[in-house]
Short mmCIF file of C-alpha atoms and ligand atoms in Angstrom, two decimals:
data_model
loop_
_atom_site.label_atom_id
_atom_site.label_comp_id
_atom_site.label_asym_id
_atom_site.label_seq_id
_atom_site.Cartn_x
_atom_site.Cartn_y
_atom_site.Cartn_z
CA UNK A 290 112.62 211.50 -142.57
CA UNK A 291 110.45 210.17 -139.54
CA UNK A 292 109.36 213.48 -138.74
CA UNK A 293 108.16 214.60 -142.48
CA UNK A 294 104.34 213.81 -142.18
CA UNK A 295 104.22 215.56 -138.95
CA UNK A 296 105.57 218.86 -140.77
CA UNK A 297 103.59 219.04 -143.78
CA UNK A 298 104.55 222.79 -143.86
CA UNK A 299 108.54 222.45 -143.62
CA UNK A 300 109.22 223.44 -147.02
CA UNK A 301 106.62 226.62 -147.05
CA UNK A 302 107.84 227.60 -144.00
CA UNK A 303 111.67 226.78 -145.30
CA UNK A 304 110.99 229.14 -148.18
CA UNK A 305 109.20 231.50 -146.71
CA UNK A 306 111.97 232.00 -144.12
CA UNK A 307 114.08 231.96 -146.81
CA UNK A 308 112.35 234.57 -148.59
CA UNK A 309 112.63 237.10 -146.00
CA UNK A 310 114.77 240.63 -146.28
CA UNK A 311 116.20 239.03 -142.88
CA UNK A 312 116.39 235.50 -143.49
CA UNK A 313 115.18 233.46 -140.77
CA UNK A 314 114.12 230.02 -140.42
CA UNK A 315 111.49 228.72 -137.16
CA UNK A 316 113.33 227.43 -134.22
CA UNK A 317 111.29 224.38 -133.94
CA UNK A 318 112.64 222.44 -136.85
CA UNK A 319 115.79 221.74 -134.44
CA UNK A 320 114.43 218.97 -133.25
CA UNK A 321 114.79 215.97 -135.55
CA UNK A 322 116.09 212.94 -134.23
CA UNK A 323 119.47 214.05 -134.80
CA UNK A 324 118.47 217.65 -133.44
CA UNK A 325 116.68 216.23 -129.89
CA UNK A 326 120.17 213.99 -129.63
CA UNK A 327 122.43 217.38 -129.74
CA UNK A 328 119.84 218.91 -127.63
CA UNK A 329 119.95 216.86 -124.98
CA UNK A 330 123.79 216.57 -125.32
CA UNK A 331 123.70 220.72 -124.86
CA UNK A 332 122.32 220.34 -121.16
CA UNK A 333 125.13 218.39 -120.25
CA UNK A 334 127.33 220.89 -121.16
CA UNK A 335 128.98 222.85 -118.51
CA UNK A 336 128.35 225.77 -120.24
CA UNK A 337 124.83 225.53 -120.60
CA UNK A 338 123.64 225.55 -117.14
CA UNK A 339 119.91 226.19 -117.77
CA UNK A 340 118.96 222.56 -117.72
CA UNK A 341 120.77 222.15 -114.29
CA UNK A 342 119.75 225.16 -112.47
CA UNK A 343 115.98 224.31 -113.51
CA UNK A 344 116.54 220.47 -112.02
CA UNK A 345 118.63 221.86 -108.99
CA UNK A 346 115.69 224.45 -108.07
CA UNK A 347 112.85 222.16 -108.82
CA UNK A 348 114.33 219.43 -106.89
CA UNK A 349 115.10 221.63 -104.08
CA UNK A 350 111.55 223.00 -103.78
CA UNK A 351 109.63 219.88 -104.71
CA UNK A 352 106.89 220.10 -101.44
CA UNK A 353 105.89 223.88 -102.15
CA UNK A 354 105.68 223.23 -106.44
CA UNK A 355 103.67 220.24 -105.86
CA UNK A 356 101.57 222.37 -103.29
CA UNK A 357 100.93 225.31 -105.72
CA UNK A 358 100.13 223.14 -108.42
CA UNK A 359 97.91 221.48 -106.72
CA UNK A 360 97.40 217.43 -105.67
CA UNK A 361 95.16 216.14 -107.75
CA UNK A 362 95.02 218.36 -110.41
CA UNK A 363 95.18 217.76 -114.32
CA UNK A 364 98.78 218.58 -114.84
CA UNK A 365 99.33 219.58 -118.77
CA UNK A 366 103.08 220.06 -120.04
CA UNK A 367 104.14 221.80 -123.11
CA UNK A 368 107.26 220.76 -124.76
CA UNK A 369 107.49 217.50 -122.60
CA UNK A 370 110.33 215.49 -124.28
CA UNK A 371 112.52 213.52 -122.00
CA UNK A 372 112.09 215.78 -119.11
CA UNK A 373 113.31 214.80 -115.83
CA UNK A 374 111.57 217.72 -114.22
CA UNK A 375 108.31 216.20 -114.75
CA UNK A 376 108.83 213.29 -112.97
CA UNK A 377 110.18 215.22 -109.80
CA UNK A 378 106.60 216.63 -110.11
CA UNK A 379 104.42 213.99 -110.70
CA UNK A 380 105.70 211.75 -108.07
CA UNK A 381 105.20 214.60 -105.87
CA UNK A 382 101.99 216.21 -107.03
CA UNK A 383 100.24 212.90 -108.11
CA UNK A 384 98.20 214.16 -111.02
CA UNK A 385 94.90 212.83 -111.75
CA UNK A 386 95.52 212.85 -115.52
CA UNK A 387 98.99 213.93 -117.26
CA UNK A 388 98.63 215.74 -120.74
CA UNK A 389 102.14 215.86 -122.39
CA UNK A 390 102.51 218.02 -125.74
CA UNK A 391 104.95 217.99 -128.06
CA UNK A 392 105.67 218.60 -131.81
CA UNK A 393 107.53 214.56 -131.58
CA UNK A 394 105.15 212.36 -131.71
CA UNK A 395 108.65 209.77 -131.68
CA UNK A 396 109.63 211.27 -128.01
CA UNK A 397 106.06 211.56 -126.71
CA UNK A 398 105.52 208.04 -127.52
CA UNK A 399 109.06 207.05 -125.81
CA UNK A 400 108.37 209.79 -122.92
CA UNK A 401 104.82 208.52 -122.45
CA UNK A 402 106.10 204.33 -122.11
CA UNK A 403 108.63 205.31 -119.97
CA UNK A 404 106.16 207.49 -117.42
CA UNK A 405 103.33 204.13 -118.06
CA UNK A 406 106.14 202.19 -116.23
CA UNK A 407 107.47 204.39 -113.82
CA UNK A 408 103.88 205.48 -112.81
CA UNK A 409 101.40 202.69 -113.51
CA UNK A 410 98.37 204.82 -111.86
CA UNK A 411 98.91 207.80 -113.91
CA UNK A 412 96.38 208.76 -116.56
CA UNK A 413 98.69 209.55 -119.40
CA UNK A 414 97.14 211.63 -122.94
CA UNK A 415 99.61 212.52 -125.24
CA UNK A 416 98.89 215.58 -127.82
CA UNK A 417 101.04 216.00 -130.94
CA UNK A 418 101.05 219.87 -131.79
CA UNK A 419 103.52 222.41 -130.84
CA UNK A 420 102.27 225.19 -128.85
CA UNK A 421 102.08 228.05 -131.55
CA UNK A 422 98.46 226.89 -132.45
CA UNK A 423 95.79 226.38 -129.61
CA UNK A 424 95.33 223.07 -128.92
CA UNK A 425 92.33 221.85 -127.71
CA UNK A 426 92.33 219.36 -124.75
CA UNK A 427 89.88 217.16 -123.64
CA UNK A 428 87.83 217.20 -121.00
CA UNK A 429 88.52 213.54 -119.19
CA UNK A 430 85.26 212.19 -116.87
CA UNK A 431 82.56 213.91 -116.36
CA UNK A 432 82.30 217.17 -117.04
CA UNK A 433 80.57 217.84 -113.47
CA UNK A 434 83.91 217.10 -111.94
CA UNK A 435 86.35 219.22 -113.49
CA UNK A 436 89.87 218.83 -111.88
CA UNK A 437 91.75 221.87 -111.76
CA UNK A 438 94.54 222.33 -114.44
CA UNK A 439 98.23 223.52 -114.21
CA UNK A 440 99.82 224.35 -117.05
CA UNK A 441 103.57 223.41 -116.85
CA UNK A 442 105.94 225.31 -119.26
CA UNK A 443 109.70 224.72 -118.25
CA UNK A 444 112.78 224.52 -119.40
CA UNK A 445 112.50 228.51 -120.81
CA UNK A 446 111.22 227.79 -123.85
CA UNK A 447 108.64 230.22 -123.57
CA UNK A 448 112.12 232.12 -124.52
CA UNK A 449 112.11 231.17 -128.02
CA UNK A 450 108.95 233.19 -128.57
CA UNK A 451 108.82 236.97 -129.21
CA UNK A 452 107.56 238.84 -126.13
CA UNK A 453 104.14 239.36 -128.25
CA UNK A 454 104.22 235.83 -128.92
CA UNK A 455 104.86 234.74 -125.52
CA UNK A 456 101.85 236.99 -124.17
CA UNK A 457 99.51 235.11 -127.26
CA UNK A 458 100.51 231.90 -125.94
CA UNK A 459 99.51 232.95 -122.21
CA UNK A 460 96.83 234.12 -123.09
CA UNK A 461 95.71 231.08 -124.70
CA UNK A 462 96.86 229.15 -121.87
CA UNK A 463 94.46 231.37 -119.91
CA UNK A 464 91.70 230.15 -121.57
CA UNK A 465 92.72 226.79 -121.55
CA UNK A 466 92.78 226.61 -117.67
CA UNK A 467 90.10 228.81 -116.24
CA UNK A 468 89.61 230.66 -113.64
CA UNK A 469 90.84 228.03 -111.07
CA UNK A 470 94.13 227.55 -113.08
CA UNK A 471 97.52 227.92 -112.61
CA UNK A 472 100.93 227.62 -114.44
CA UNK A 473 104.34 226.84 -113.81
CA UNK A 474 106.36 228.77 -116.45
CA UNK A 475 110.67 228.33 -116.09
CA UNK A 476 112.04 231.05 -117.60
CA UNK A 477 115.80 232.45 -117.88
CA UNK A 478 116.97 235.30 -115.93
CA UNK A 479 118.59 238.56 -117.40
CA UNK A 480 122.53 238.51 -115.95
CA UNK A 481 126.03 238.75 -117.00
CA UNK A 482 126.13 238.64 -121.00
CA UNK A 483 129.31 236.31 -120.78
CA UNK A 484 127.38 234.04 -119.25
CA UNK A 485 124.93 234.06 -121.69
CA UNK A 486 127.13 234.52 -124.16
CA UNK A 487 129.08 231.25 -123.44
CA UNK A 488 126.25 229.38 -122.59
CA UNK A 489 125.50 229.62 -126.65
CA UNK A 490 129.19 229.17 -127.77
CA UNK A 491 130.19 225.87 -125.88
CA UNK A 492 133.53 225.11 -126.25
CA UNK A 493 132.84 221.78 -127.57
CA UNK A 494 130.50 223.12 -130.59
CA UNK A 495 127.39 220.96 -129.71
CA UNK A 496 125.56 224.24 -129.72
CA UNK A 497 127.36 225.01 -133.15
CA UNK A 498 126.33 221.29 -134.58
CA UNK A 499 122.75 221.84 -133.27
CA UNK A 500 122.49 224.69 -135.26
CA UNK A 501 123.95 223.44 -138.05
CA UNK A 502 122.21 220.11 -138.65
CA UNK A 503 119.00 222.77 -139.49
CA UNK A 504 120.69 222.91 -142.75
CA UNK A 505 121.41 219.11 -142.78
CA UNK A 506 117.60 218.36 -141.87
CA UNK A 507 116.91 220.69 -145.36
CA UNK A 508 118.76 218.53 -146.96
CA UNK A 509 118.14 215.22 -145.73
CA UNK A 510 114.27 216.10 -145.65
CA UNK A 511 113.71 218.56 -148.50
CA UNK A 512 116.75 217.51 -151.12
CA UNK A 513 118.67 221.19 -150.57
CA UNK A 514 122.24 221.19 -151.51
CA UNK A 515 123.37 223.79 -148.41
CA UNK A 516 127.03 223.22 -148.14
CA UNK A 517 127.79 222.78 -144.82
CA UNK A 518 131.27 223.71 -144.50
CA UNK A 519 130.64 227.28 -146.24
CA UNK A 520 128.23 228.09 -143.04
CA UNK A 521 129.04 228.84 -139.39
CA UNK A 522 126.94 228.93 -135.94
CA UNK A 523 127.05 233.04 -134.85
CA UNK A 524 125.39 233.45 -131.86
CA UNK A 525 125.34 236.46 -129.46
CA UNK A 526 123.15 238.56 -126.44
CA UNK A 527 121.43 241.15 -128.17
CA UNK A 528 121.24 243.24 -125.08
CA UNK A 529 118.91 245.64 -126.15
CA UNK A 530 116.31 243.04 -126.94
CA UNK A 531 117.32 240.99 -124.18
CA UNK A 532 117.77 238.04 -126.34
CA UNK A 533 120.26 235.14 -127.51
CA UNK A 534 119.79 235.64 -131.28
CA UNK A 535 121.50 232.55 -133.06
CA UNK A 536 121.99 232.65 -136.45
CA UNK A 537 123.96 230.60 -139.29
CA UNK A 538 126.54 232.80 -141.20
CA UNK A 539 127.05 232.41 -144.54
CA UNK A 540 130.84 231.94 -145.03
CA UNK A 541 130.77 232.96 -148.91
CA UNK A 542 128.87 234.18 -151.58
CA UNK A 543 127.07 230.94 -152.62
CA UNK A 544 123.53 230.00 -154.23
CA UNK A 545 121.41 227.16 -152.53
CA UNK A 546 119.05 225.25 -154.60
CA UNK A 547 115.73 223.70 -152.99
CA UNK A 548 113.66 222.24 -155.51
CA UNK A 549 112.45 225.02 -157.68
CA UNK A 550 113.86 227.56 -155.76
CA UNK A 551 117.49 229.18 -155.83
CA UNK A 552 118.44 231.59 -152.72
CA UNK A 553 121.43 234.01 -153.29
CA UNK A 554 123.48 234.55 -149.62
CA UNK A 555 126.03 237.48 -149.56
CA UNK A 556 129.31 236.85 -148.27
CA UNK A 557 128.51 237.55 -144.52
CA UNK A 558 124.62 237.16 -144.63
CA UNK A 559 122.76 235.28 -142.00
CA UNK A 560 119.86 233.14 -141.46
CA UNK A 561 118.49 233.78 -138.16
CA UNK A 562 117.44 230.42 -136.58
CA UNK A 563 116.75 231.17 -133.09
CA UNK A 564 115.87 233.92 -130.39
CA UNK A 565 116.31 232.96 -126.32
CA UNK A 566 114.64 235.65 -124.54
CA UNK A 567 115.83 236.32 -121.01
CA UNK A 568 113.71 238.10 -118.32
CA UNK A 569 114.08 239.58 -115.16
CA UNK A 570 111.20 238.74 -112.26
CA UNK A 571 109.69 242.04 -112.81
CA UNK A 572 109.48 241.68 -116.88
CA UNK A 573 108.31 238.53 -117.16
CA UNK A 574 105.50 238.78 -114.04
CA UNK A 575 104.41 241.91 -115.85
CA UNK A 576 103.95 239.99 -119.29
CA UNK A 577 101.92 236.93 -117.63
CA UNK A 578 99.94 240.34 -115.44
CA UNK A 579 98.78 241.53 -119.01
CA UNK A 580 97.50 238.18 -119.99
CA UNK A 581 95.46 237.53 -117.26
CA UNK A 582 97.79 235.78 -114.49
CA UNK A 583 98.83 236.98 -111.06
CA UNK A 584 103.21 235.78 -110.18
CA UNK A 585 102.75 234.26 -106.75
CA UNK A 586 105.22 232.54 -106.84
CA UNK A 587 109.20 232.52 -107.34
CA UNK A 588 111.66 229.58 -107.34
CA UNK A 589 115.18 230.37 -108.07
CA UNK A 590 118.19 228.08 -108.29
CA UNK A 591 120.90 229.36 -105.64
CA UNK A 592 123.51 230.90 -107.89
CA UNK A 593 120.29 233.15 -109.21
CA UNK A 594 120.16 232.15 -112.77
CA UNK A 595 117.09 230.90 -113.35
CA UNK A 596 113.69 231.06 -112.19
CA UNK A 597 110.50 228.97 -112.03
CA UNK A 598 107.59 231.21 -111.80
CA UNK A 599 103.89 230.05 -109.98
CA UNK A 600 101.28 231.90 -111.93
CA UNK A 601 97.48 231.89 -110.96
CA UNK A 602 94.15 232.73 -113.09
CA UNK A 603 94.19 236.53 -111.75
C1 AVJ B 967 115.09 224.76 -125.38
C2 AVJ B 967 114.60 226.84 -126.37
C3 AVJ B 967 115.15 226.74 -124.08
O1 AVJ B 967 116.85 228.68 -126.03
O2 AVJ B 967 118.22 227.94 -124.55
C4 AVJ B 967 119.87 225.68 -126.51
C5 AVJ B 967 117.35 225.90 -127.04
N1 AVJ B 967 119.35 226.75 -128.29
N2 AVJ B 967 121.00 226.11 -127.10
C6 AVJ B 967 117.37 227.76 -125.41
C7 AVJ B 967 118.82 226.09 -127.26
C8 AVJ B 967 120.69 226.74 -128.18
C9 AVJ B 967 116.91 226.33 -125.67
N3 AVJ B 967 115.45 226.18 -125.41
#
């Protein structure tokens, strides 16, 4: 309910989604309250190691990330939420002004006391917005005195964006830090599909109730009657995409009423809630190369499954 004013498009996009030959519905509605609690319950999950290689690796190369990014610099962060990460690099990278954005206002606000304490000398200004739209941010002090900005990205959620997508939002990035910019983009590697497989079909059904409680949000939030116990969490590696696709399988033939509307699913049908693109070195520095950034640099975590790349303003 908290979250309704800052998603005056839920229902269009709900029924629009819904509306679709392939129905689909946008990733980002996860995260409610109840969604961000399940999320950060799936990193714990031994399954899941994304969230655990990305610490390991950052915490392991703390001196040389800090160094590429820059001391100093304005240090903006999409898709902040409770992130550890961040603090590893803004103790070690002391940024002269910290720019977290993310689509809760509720976690940036919690994110943002919790950084005032732990780093009373740190210029903190939050953005609400998700990163499918261009934000624009601020110039803070004088405009003769530009700091340089790094653009931090982790946690591979650039994955949840189509390959076109993900070179849009680079782009825009691009523009957003100039020539002297840089970004630190973590992305998930390509490997073993059982890994990745698993890593989507935890044994103890967190992913499953993270996917689920989309449905419960349209309820709770938009007054749908979606039956929970006639759907179930389907996710698998799409290998010739190179994707996760999640999706929520209809277990019936059933009708759902929202409002007005009435959708019809097919025994077996699916609404496809999620993509997780995986990409080797080579892809993904030749997606940033056609959007205007040169991969300097490459962190990996030391089993190999995930990497943090260093991009600079080619
Ligand atoms: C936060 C988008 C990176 O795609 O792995 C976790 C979300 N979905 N389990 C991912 C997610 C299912 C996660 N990202």
């Amino acid at each position: 309910m908290g979250n309704r004013s800052l998603s005056p498009n839920f229902l269009e996009d709900v029924v629009a989604g819904l509306s679709l030959p392939q129905k689909a519905l946008p990733p980002k509605y996860f995260y409610d309250a109840a969604g961000s609690r399940l999320f950060e319950r799936i990193c714990r999950l031994p399954e899941y190691y994304l969230t655990r290689a990305e610490l390991a690796l950052t915490s392991a190369h703390i001196g040389a990330i800090a160094r590429f990014a820059g001391r100093g610099c304005e240090l903006i962060e999409y898709g902040s939420g409770a992130s550890r990460k961040s603090r590893l690099l803004i103790r070690a990278m002391r940024p002269s002004l910290y720019v977290p954005i993310d689509i809760s206002a509720q976690a940036l606000r919690g994110a943002a006391g919790r950084l005032r304490r732990e780093f009373p000398w740190l210029g903190i200004a939050p953005i609400t917005g998700d990163f499918s739209r261009p934000v624009s941010i601020p110039y803070a002090g004088k405009s003769a005195a530009r700091a340089r900005r790094i653009v931090y990205f982790p946690g591979s959620t650039i994955g949840n964006l189509t390959p076109d997508e993900a070179h849009a939002f680079l782009r825009m990035t691009r523009g957003q830090v100039g020539p002297q910019g840089a970004m630190l983009v973590g992305v998930d590697l390509k490997k073993d599909p059982n890994v990745l497989h698993t890593a989507y079909n935890d044994s103890r059904k967190v992913t499953a109730a993270f996917n689920l409680n989309l449905l419960a949000r349209i309820n709770r939030e938009l007054g749908a009657d979606f039956s929970l116990r006639h759907w179930r969490h389907y996710a698998f590696y799409n290998a010739a995409l190179g994707r996760i696709e999640m999706h929520l399988a209809s277990l019936e033939r059933q009708v759902v009423n929202l409002g007005n509307y009435r959708f019809s699913f097919a025994r077996g049908e699916t609404i496809h809630t999620e993509n997780s693109y995986k990409y080797s070195v080579e892809e993904f520095r030749a997606l940033a190369a056609r959007a205007g950034f040169l991969g300097k640099r490459l962190w990996l975590d030391r089993n190999g499954l995930f990497g943090l790349h260093g991009l600079s303003a080619a």
